[in-house]
mmCIF file of C-alpha atoms in Angstrom:
data_model
loop_
_atom_site.group_PDB
_atom_site.id
_atom_site.type_symbol
_atom_site.label_atom_id
_atom_site.label_comp_id
_atom_site.label_asym_id
_atom_site.label_seq_id
_atom_site.Cartn_x
_atom_site.Cartn_y
_atom_site.Cartn_z
ATOM 1 C CA TRP A 186 -164.182 -77.811 83.943
ATOM 2 C CA GLN A 187 -166.744 -77.351 86.672
ATOM 3 C CA ILE A 188 -169.609 -79.816 86.610
ATOM 4 C CA LEU A 189 -172.905 -77.966 87.059
ATOM 5 C CA ASP A 190 -175.709 -79.202 89.245
ATOM 6 C CA THR A 191 -179.379 -79.308 88.304
ATOM 7 C CA ASN A 192 -180.018 -75.825 89.750
ATOM 8 C CA ASP A 193 -177.698 -73.913 87.412
ATOM 9 C CA PHE A 194 -180.458 -73.593 84.837
ATOM 10 C CA HIS A 195 -183.960 -72.842 86.083
ATOM 11 C CA MET A 196 -186.974 -71.943 83.955
ATOM 12 C CA VAL A 197 -190.686 -71.732 84.743
ATOM 13 C CA GLN A 198 -193.146 -71.082 81.927
ATOM 14 C CA ASN A 199 -196.864 -70.527 82.478
ATOM 15 C CA ASN A 200 -199.222 -70.416 79.502
ATOM 16 C CA ASP A 201 -202.897 -69.480 79.779
ATOM 17 C CA PHE A 202 -204.722 -70.191 76.523
ATOM 18 C CA GLU A 203 -208.417 -69.590 75.814
ATOM 19 C CA GLU A 204 -210.181 -70.214 72.524
ATOM 20 C CA LEU A 205 -213.761 -69.864 71.295
ATOM 21 C CA THR A 206 -214.469 -71.811 68.116
ATOM 22 C CA PHE A 207 -217.441 -72.373 65.819
ATOM 23 C CA TYR A 208 -217.387 -74.925 63.026
ATOM 24 C CA GLY A 209 -219.929 -76.141 60.509
ATOM 25 C CA GLU A 210 -220.330 -77.583 57.042
ATOM 26 C CA VAL A 211 -223.157 -78.221 54.605
ATOM 27 C CA THR A 212 -223.415 -80.558 51.611
ATOM 28 C CA PHE A 213 -225.450 -79.881 48.455
ATOM 29 C CA ASN A 214 -226.393 -82.922 46.365
ATOM 30 C CA PHE A 215 -226.934 -81.540 42.845
ATOM 31 C CA THR A 216 -227.579 -84.983 41.367
ATOM 32 C CA ASP A 217 -227.155 -88.556 42.510
ATOM 33 C CA ASP A 218 -223.516 -88.346 41.365
ATOM 34 C CA TRP A 219 -222.414 -84.749 42.065
ATOM 35 C CA ARG A 220 -222.112 -83.099 45.479
ATOM 36 C CA LEU A 221 -220.592 -79.907 46.873
ATOM 37 C CA THR A 222 -219.498 -79.484 50.498
ATOM 38 C CA LEU A 223 -218.796 -76.074 52.050
ATOM 39 C CA GLY A 224 -217.275 -75.697 55.500
ATOM 40 C CA ALA A 225 -215.989 -72.917 57.736
ATOM 41 C CA ARG A 226 -214.298 -72.536 61.119
ATOM 42 C CA ALA A 227 -214.298 -69.294 63.100
ATOM 43 C CA PHE A 228 -212.032 -68.858 66.098
ATOM 44 C CA ASP A 229 -211.056 -66.227 68.634
ATOM 45 C CA ASN A 230 -208.196 -67.000 71.003
ATOM 46 C CA GLU A 231 -205.950 -65.360 73.563
ATOM 47 C CA LEU A 232 -202.583 -66.560 74.853
ATOM 48 C CA THR A 233 -201.003 -65.084 77.971
ATOM 49 C CA ALA A 234 -197.484 -66.386 78.499
ATOM 50 C CA GLN A 235 -195.049 -65.665 81.302
ATOM 51 C CA VAL A 236 -191.524 -67.027 81.530
ATOM 52 C CA PHE A 237 -189.076 -66.752 84.400
ATOM 53 C CA GLN A 238 -185.611 -67.981 83.573
ATOM 54 C CA GLU A 239 -182.534 -68.044 85.769
ATOM 55 C CA VAL A 240 -179.219 -68.962 84.163
ATOM 56 C CA ARG A 241 -176.588 -68.788 86.881
ATOM 57 C CA THR A 242 -173.744 -69.427 84.462
ATOM 58 C CA TYR A 243 -174.673 -66.306 82.441
ATOM 59 C CA PRO A 244 -173.818 -62.863 83.882
ATOM 60 C CA ALA A 245 -177.084 -61.027 84.611
ATOM 61 C CA GLY A 246 -178.880 -63.634 82.557
ATOM 62 C CA ASP A 247 -182.196 -63.846 84.411
ATOM 63 C CA ALA A 248 -185.417 -62.991 82.612
ATOM 64 C CA ASN A 249 -189.007 -62.438 83.714
ATOM 65 C CA HIS A 250 -191.150 -61.707 80.675
ATOM 66 C CA LYS A 251 -194.942 -61.628 80.246
ATOM 67 C CA GLU A 252 -196.915 -61.050 77.076
ATOM 68 C CA THR A 253 -200.493 -61.446 75.791
ATOM 69 C CA HIS A 254 -201.210 -62.414 72.199
ATOM 70 C CA LYS A 255 -204.719 -62.339 70.615
ATOM 71 C CA GLU A 256 -205.871 -63.721 67.295
ATOM 72 C CA ASP A 257 -209.146 -64.299 65.438
ATOM 73 C CA ASP A 258 -209.986 -65.432 61.922
ATOM 74 C CA ILE A 259 -212.302 -67.505 59.729
ATOM 75 C CA ILE A 260 -210.972 -70.346 57.574
ATOM 76 C CA GLY A 261 -212.904 -72.361 55.012
ATOM 77 C CA LYS A 262 -213.157 -75.508 52.924
ATOM 78 C CA VAL A 263 -214.676 -76.395 49.535
ATOM 79 C CA ASN A 264 -215.011 -79.965 48.257
ATOM 80 C CA LEU A 265 -216.509 -81.125 44.961
ATOM 81 C CA SER A 266 -216.954 -84.846 44.287
ATOM 82 C CA TRP A 267 -218.306 -86.973 41.450
ATOM 83 C CA ASP A 268 -219.301 -90.642 41.624
ATOM 84 C CA TRP A 269 -218.158 -91.688 38.156
ATOM 85 C CA SER A 270 -219.245 -95.272 38.839
ATOM 86 C CA ASP A 271 -221.044 -97.198 41.564
ATOM 87 C CA SER A 272 -217.708 -97.988 43.216
ATOM 88 C CA SER A 273 -215.397 -95.068 42.341
ATOM 89 C CA MET A 274 -215.293 -91.356 43.122
ATOM 90 C CA LEU A 275 -213.271 -88.384 41.868
ATOM 91 C CA TYR A 276 -212.867 -85.381 44.160
ATOM 92 C CA GLY A 277 -211.175 -82.026 44.508
ATOM 93 C CA THR A 278 -210.697 -80.055 47.724
ATOM 94 C CA ILE A 279 -209.495 -76.560 48.576
ATOM 95 C CA SER A 280 -209.140 -76.005 52.316
ATOM 96 C CA GLU A 281 -207.413 -73.732 54.794
ATOM 97 C CA GLY A 282 -205.570 -74.938 57.878
ATOM 98 C CA TYR A 283 -204.432 -73.168 61.024
ATOM 99 C CA ARG A 284 -202.077 -73.881 63.928
ATOM 100 C CA ARG A 285 -202.035 -71.498 66.878
ATOM 101 C CA GLY A 286 -198.957 -69.611 67.978
ATOM 102 C CA GLY A 287 -197.101 -69.924 71.265
ATOM 103 C CA ALA A 288 -194.286 -68.597 73.437
ATOM 104 C CA ASN A 289 -190.556 -69.244 73.820
ATOM 105 C CA GLY A 290 -188.363 -69.116 76.910
ATOM 106 C CA TYR A 291 -184.909 -67.507 76.789
ATOM 107 C CA PRO A 292 -182.926 -64.771 78.627
ATOM 108 C CA THR A 293 -183.706 -61.234 77.439
ATOM 109 C CA ILE A 294 -181.020 -59.432 79.477
ATOM 110 C CA GLY A 295 -177.339 -59.934 80.190
ATOM 111 C CA PHE A 296 -174.427 -60.902 77.984
ATOM 112 C CA TYR A 297 -176.403 -63.750 76.385
ATOM 113 C CA GLY A 298 -179.718 -61.892 76.256
ATOM 114 C CA ASP A 299 -181.824 -61.892 73.076
ATOM 115 C CA PRO A 300 -184.435 -59.301 71.991
ATOM 116 C CA GLY A 301 -187.929 -59.743 73.446
ATOM 117 C CA SER A 302 -189.403 -59.630 69.928
ATOM 118 C CA MET A 303 -188.846 -63.388 69.663
ATOM 119 C CA PHE A 304 -190.723 -64.208 72.885
ATOM 120 C CA THR A 305 -193.940 -65.143 71.063
ATOM 121 C CA TYR A 306 -194.454 -66.650 67.633
ATOM 122 C CA ASP A 307 -197.563 -66.329 65.480
ATOM 123 C CA SER A 308 -199.903 -68.943 64.092
ATOM 124 C CA ASP A 309 -199.096 -70.477 60.751
ATOM 125 C CA LYS A 310 -201.658 -71.166 58.044
ATOM 126 C CA VAL A 311 -201.851 -73.377 54.999
ATOM 127 C CA LEU A 312 -203.896 -73.324 51.824
ATOM 128 C CA ASN A 313 -204.360 -76.902 50.616
ATOM 129 C CA TYR A 314 -205.231 -78.067 47.107
ATOM 130 C CA GLU A 315 -205.967 -81.768 46.648
ATOM 131 C CA VAL A 316 -207.365 -83.929 43.864
ATOM 132 C CA GLY A 317 -207.845 -87.646 44.039
ATOM 133 C CA ILE A 318 -209.726 -90.803 43.263
ATOM 134 C CA LYS A 319 -211.175 -93.395 45.627
ATOM 135 C CA GLY A 320 -212.746 -96.681 44.711
ATOM 136 C CA GLN A 321 -213.001 -100.401 45.184
ATOM 137 C CA THR A 322 -213.345 -103.647 43.316
ATOM 138 C CA GLU A 323 -214.617 -106.937 44.668
ATOM 139 C CA ARG A 324 -211.396 -107.564 46.614
ATOM 140 C CA LEU A 325 -209.487 -104.269 46.516
ATOM 141 C CA ARG A 326 -209.875 -100.705 47.815
ATOM 142 C CA TYR A 327 -207.674 -97.907 46.492
ATOM 143 C CA THR A 328 -206.967 -94.210 47.013
ATOM 144 C CA VAL A 329 -204.710 -91.969 44.922
ATOM 145 C CA ALA A 330 -204.290 -88.287 45.775
ATOM 146 C CA ALA A 331 -202.054 -85.419 44.642
ATOM 147 C CA PHE A 332 -201.667 -82.308 46.778
ATOM 148 C CA PHE A 333 -200.096 -78.863 46.830
ATOM 149 C CA VAL A 334 -199.845 -76.790 50.019
ATOM 150 C CA GLU A 335 -199.009 -73.085 50.326
ATOM 151 C CA TRP A 336 -197.653 -72.430 53.820
ATOM 152 C CA SER A 337 -197.720 -68.916 55.311
ATOM 153 C CA ASP A 338 -195.655 -67.951 58.380
ATOM 154 C CA PRO A 339 -194.446 -71.546 58.959
ATOM 155 C CA GLN A 340 -193.431 -72.310 62.546
ATOM 156 C CA ILE A 341 -189.820 -73.517 62.387
ATOM 157 C CA ASN A 342 -187.533 -74.775 65.143
ATOM 158 C CA THR A 343 -184.277 -72.852 65.430
ATOM 159 C CA VAL A 344 -182.016 -71.380 68.141
ATOM 160 C CA ALA A 345 -181.862 -67.912 69.679
ATOM 161 C CA PRO A 346 -178.897 -66.046 68.128
ATOM 162 C CA SER A 347 -177.178 -65.048 71.400
ATOM 163 C CA SER A 348 -178.150 -67.607 74.048
ATOM 164 C CA GLY A 349 -178.270 -70.606 71.688
ATOM 165 C CA ILE A 350 -181.477 -71.816 73.382
ATOM 166 C CA TYR A 351 -183.954 -73.642 71.153
ATOM 167 C CA ILE A 352 -186.941 -71.513 70.109
ATOM 168 C CA VAL A 353 -189.664 -71.413 67.463
ATOM 169 C CA GLN A 354 -189.753 -68.635 64.868
ATOM 170 C CA ASN A 355 -192.080 -67.856 61.976
ATOM 171 C CA GLY A 356 -190.678 -68.101 58.502
ATOM 172 C CA ASP A 357 -192.176 -66.217 55.586
ATOM 173 C CA GLN A 358 -193.340 -68.762 53.025
ATOM 174 C CA ALA A 359 -192.948 -72.475 52.328
ATOM 175 C CA GLU A 360 -194.653 -75.000 50.106
ATOM 176 C CA THR A 361 -195.279 -78.723 50.025
ATOM 177 C CA TYR A 362 -196.400 -80.920 47.164
ATOM 178 C CA GLY A 363 -196.633 -84.630 46.685
ATOM 179 C CA LEU A 364 -198.515 -87.814 45.955
ATOM 180 C CA GLU A 365 -200.142 -90.455 48.158
ATOM 181 C CA VAL A 366 -201.232 -93.954 47.144
ATOM 182 C CA GLU A 367 -202.988 -96.531 49.337
ATOM 183 C CA LEU A 368 -204.142 -100.039 48.447
ATOM 184 C CA GLU A 369 -205.805 -102.637 50.643
ATOM 185 C CA GLY A 370 -207.694 -105.849 50.111
ATOM 186 C CA TYR A 371 -207.666 -109.641 50.164
ATOM 187 C CA ILE A 372 -204.960 -111.565 48.320
ATOM 188 C CA THR A 373 -206.697 -114.808 49.313
ATOM 189 C CA ASP A 374 -209.650 -115.470 51.594
ATOM 190 C CA LYS A 375 -207.270 -115.610 54.562
ATOM 191 C CA LEU A 376 -204.528 -113.148 53.593
ATOM 192 C CA TYR A 377 -205.229 -109.395 53.794
ATOM 193 C CA PHE A 378 -202.818 -106.621 52.866
ATOM 194 C CA ASN A 379 -202.537 -102.857 53.266
ATOM 195 C CA ALA A 380 -199.880 -100.891 51.388
ATOM 196 C CA GLY A 381 -199.140 -97.200 51.099
ATOM 197 C CA TYR A 382 -196.618 -94.904 49.476
ATOM 198 C CA SER A 383 -196.130 -91.156 49.701
ATOM 199 C CA TYR A 384 -193.831 -88.711 47.977
ATOM 200 C CA VAL A 385 -193.386 -85.304 49.648
ATOM 201 C CA ASN A 386 -191.324 -82.282 48.652
ATOM 202 C CA ALA A 387 -191.322 -79.591 51.367
ATOM 203 C CA GLU A 388 -189.120 -76.496 51.175
ATOM 204 C CA LEU A 389 -188.840 -72.808 51.961
ATOM 205 C CA THR A 390 -189.875 -70.449 49.172
ATOM 206 C CA GLU A 391 -188.614 -67.303 50.948
ATOM 207 C CA ASP A 392 -185.490 -66.680 53.033
ATOM 208 C CA PHE A 393 -185.968 -67.303 56.782
ATOM 209 C CA PHE A 394 -184.965 -64.527 59.229
ATOM 210 C CA TYR A 395 -185.188 -63.984 62.994
ATOM 211 C CA ASP A 396 -188.005 -61.728 64.221
ATOM 212 C CA LEU A 397 -185.701 -58.906 65.334
ATOM 213 C CA PRO A 398 -186.260 -55.157 65.890
ATOM 214 C CA GLU A 399 -185.314 -52.856 63.020
ATOM 215 C CA ASP A 400 -182.111 -51.777 64.768
ATOM 216 C CA HIS A 401 -180.924 -55.404 64.844
ATOM 217 C CA TRP A 402 -179.539 -56.882 61.648
ATOM 218 C CA ALA A 403 -178.836 -60.521 61.032
ATOM 219 C CA ASN A 404 -178.075 -62.846 58.157
ATOM 220 C CA PRO A 405 -180.891 -65.202 57.135
ATOM 221 C CA ILE A 406 -181.189 -68.379 59.191
ATOM 222 C CA ALA A 407 -181.905 -70.365 56.025
ATOM 223 C CA LEU A 408 -182.324 -69.626 52.333
ATOM 224 C CA SER A 409 -185.205 -70.173 49.969
ATOM 225 C CA GLY A 410 -185.103 -73.727 48.622
ATOM 226 C CA ASN A 411 -183.912 -75.325 51.868
ATOM 227 C CA THR A 412 -185.709 -78.553 52.772
ATOM 228 C CA MET A 413 -188.042 -78.486 55.771
ATOM 229 C CA PRO A 414 -186.428 -80.516 58.592
ATOM 230 C CA GLY A 415 -187.743 -83.927 59.584
ATOM 231 C CA THR A 416 -189.609 -84.446 56.298
ATOM 232 C CA PRO A 417 -188.699 -87.645 54.403
ATOM 233 C CA GLU A 418 -189.157 -87.467 50.643
ATOM 234 C CA HIS A 419 -190.325 -91.089 50.403
ATOM 235 C CA MET A 420 -192.380 -93.163 52.851
ATOM 236 C CA VAL A 421 -193.634 -96.723 52.386
ATOM 237 C CA ASN A 422 -195.778 -98.870 54.660
ATOM 238 C CA LEU A 423 -196.920 -102.459 54.218
ATOM 239 C CA SER A 424 -198.864 -104.842 56.435
ATOM 240 C CA LEU A 425 -200.000 -108.445 55.968
ATOM 241 C CA ASP A 426 -202.626 -110.199 58.097
ATOM 242 C CA TYR A 427 -203.154 -113.942 57.917
ATOM 243 C CA TYR A 428 -206.290 -115.406 59.527
ATOM 244 C CA SER A 429 -206.672 -118.994 60.739
ATOM 245 C CA ASN A 430 -208.346 -121.042 63.455
ATOM 246 C CA ILE A 431 -207.033 -123.100 66.335
ATOM 247 C CA GLY A 432 -209.966 -125.165 67.501
ATOM 248 C CA GLN A 433 -212.670 -122.718 68.663
ATOM 249 C CA TYR A 434 -210.278 -119.756 68.679
ATOM 250 C CA ASP A 435 -209.440 -117.256 65.935
ATOM 251 C CA MET A 436 -205.797 -116.627 65.153
ATOM 252 C CA THR A 437 -204.324 -113.576 63.402
ATOM 253 C CA TYR A 438 -200.677 -113.334 62.370
ATOM 254 C CA ARG A 439 -199.535 -109.841 61.449
ATOM 255 C CA LEU A 440 -196.421 -108.463 59.789
ATOM 256 C CA SER A 441 -196.039 -104.725 59.276
ATOM 257 C CA THR A 442 -193.128 -102.656 58.066
ATOM 258 C CA TYR A 443 -192.449 -98.965 57.553
ATOM 259 C CA TYR A 444 -189.698 -97.237 55.597
ATOM 260 C CA GLN A 445 -188.724 -93.585 55.334
ATOM 261 C CA SER A 446 -185.938 -92.002 53.310
ATOM 262 C CA GLU A 447 -183.265 -89.676 54.678
ATOM 263 C CA THR A 448 -184.236 -86.438 56.469
ATOM 264 C CA GLU A 449 -182.570 -83.127 57.286
ATOM 265 C CA ASN A 450 -181.905 -82.297 60.942
ATOM 266 C CA SER A 451 -182.127 -78.513 60.614
ATOM 267 C CA ILE A 452 -183.727 -75.910 58.370
ATOM 268 C CA ASN A 453 -180.140 -74.767 57.815
ATOM 269 C CA ASN A 454 -178.610 -78.162 57.219
ATOM 270 C CA GLU A 455 -175.374 -76.618 55.942
ATOM 271 C CA SER A 456 -174.707 -75.368 59.486
ATOM 272 C CA GLY A 457 -171.813 -77.089 61.219
ATOM 273 C CA LEU A 458 -173.568 -76.615 64.568
ATOM 274 C CA TYR A 459 -176.950 -78.152 63.793
ATOM 275 C CA GLY A 460 -176.929 -79.651 60.309
ATOM 276 C CA VAL A 461 -176.770 -83.381 59.666
ATOM 277 C CA GLU A 462 -178.542 -85.714 57.246
ATOM 278 C CA HIS A 463 -180.184 -88.688 58.959
ATOM 279 C CA ASP A 464 -180.138 -91.942 57.005
ATOM 280 C CA GLY A 465 -183.339 -93.578 55.932
ATOM 281 C CA PHE A 466 -184.506 -96.557 57.963
ATOM 282 C CA SER A 467 -187.165 -99.254 58.176
ATOM 283 C CA ILE A 468 -189.063 -100.685 61.146
ATOM 284 C CA LEU A 469 -190.458 -104.242 61.242
ATOM 285 C CA ASP A 470 -193.223 -105.282 63.667
ATOM 286 C CA LEU A 471 -194.544 -108.830 64.195
ATOM 287 C CA SER A 472 -197.498 -110.103 66.217
ATOM 288 C CA ALA A 473 -199.757 -113.098 66.773
ATOM 289 C CA THR A 474 -203.240 -112.662 68.282
ATOM 290 C CA LEU A 475 -205.426 -115.398 69.768
ATOM 291 C CA SER A 476 -209.090 -114.346 70.078
ATOM 292 C CA ALA A 477 -212.101 -115.825 71.846
ATOM 293 C CA GLU A 478 -215.613 -114.437 72.276
ATOM 294 C CA HIS A 479 -214.749 -112.142 75.184
ATOM 295 C CA TRP A 480 -210.962 -112.014 75.350
ATOM 296 C CA ASN A 481 -207.835 -111.832 73.232
ATOM 297 C CA ALA A 482 -204.100 -112.157 73.787
ATOM 298 C CA THR A 483 -201.385 -110.716 71.549
ATOM 299 C CA LEU A 484 -197.713 -111.656 71.554
ATOM 300 C CA PHE A 485 -195.791 -108.894 69.795
ATOM 301 C CA ILE A 486 -192.294 -107.912 68.732
ATOM 302 C CA LYS A 487 -191.898 -104.236 67.879
ATOM 303 C CA ASN A 488 -188.867 -103.141 65.869
ATOM 304 C CA ALA A 489 -187.866 -106.774 65.426
ATOM 305 C CA THR A 490 -184.573 -105.909 63.718
ATOM 306 C CA ASP A 491 -183.673 -103.386 66.456
ATOM 307 C CA GLU A 492 -183.251 -100.548 63.949
ATOM 308 C CA GLU A 493 -181.826 -97.361 65.478
ATOM 309 C CA GLY A 494 -183.856 -95.051 63.238
ATOM 310 C CA THR A 495 -182.547 -91.567 64.072
ATOM 311 C CA THR A 496 -185.054 -88.773 63.392
ATOM 312 C CA ALA A 497 -183.370 -85.768 65.075
ATOM 313 C CA ALA A 498 -180.158 -84.889 66.906
ATOM 314 C CA PHE A 499 -178.483 -82.369 69.187
ATOM 315 C CA LYS A 500 -174.985 -82.229 67.733
ATOM 316 C CA ASN A 501 -171.920 -82.140 69.963
ATOM 317 C CA ASN A 502 -170.724 -79.068 68.034
ATOM 318 C CA HIS A 503 -173.583 -77.112 69.601
ATOM 319 C CA MET A 504 -174.372 -78.912 72.842
ATOM 320 C CA GLY A 505 -170.880 -80.120 73.798
ATOM 321 C CA SER A 506 -169.786 -83.722 74.214
ATOM 322 C CA ASN A 507 -170.108 -83.611 78.006
ATOM 323 C CA ALA A 508 -173.680 -84.563 78.870
ATOM 324 C CA GLU A 509 -173.338 -82.838 82.234
ATOM 325 C CA ARG A 510 -172.846 -79.476 80.526
ATOM 326 C CA ASN A 511 -175.404 -79.492 77.736
ATOM 327 C CA PHE A 512 -178.702 -77.604 77.646
ATOM 328 C CA ALA A 513 -180.802 -80.726 77.165
ATOM 329 C CA GLY A 514 -180.348 -81.920 80.755
ATOM 330 C CA ASN A 515 -177.911 -84.138 82.606
ATOM 331 C CA ASN A 516 -177.226 -87.519 81.007
ATOM 332 C CA SER A 517 -179.616 -86.755 78.148
ATOM 333 C CA SER A 518 -179.375 -88.421 74.755
ATOM 334 C CA HIS A 519 -178.210 -86.276 71.855
ATOM 335 C CA ASP A 520 -180.176 -88.331 69.304
ATOM 336 C CA TYR A 521 -183.881 -89.042 68.975
ATOM 337 C CA VAL A 522 -184.107 -92.660 67.875
ATOM 338 C CA ALA A 523 -186.762 -95.287 67.295
ATOM 339 C CA ARG A 524 -187.947 -97.394 70.200
ATOM 340 C CA PRO A 525 -185.588 -100.388 70.519
ATOM 341 C CA ARG A 526 -186.708 -103.978 69.997
ATOM 342 C CA THR A 527 -189.593 -104.590 72.387
ATOM 343 C CA ILE A 528 -191.181 -107.978 73.103
ATOM 344 C CA GLY A 529 -194.393 -108.169 75.070
ATOM 345 C CA LEU A 530 -197.788 -109.711 75.719
ATOM 346 C CA ALA A 531 -201.051 -107.741 75.686
ATOM 347 C CA VAL A 532 -204.310 -109.191 77.018
ATOM 348 C CA GLY A 533 -207.753 -107.672 76.495
ATOM 349 C CA TYR A 534 -211.257 -108.493 77.705
ATOM 350 C CA ARG A 535 -214.563 -107.415 76.098
ATOM 351 C CA TYR A 536 -217.737 -107.208 78.173
#
């Protein structure tokens, strides 16, 4: 095999993005306990993207493509809340969300060329429904919320069908629903805690296809019901802070931990090229902070157990086991993992 140098793959992408946005909201207080908030966001944007790509290992694989994409819309929000006691509130919210589109870079001519229809991808939008309760007691604050999200034209990472280069494409429909719980407060006068849990179910509700011209036919990339990649079903976080004094100085000891359940690597996790299920993992952080009137010093250990924590991967089946031949760059890692155990000292000064 011939080992390629760093000039065998060359791509330059220039994006020029302009956006004009107006946003506002108003709140109506019907009574001392009931209030209604209405909000809206209007936007008008334009994206001009140009990509030059030279792939010397592909016959006639160069590409120089330029395209302009315009979009404008108005999205809104409605929130109704009720203070059912002096320290607790019930609320319901319906809101729209928006994420702008963008451009991909891949060869459009040659043996490995893909249709230019996939060069840009559109914005995706969500319609959010949320109900919840917030409140507090003398020593405890709490929040419980349930949500349902309808997702239109979701932006999904995939690969171009011919070149195998990673691109973004718009799906048709997806949905997310779940529950979030957060508690925080004092266990004793010196021990404070914060705990949270979330359950999320995120999946396609329509089959996912490439954006190809009518004369191109392809099987679906993924089927309705497939789990959205990188989305853990369960997440838990917990932190404990203990406060004490050392002479004239304040001391804070902190322990925090995070856990997430297993995740899917690809929208088509049955694929032998891209699919893999990443195990759940937990991260433990420890710190001790010494504080004076104008300065503080923190000794910290991040990821104290040195958990690997893989969140995404380029599989050898697709990229090849030789790091000098893969598309991710020479000597690149095939896995995205958590930051390894890190020990350090941070010093701050307040004027």
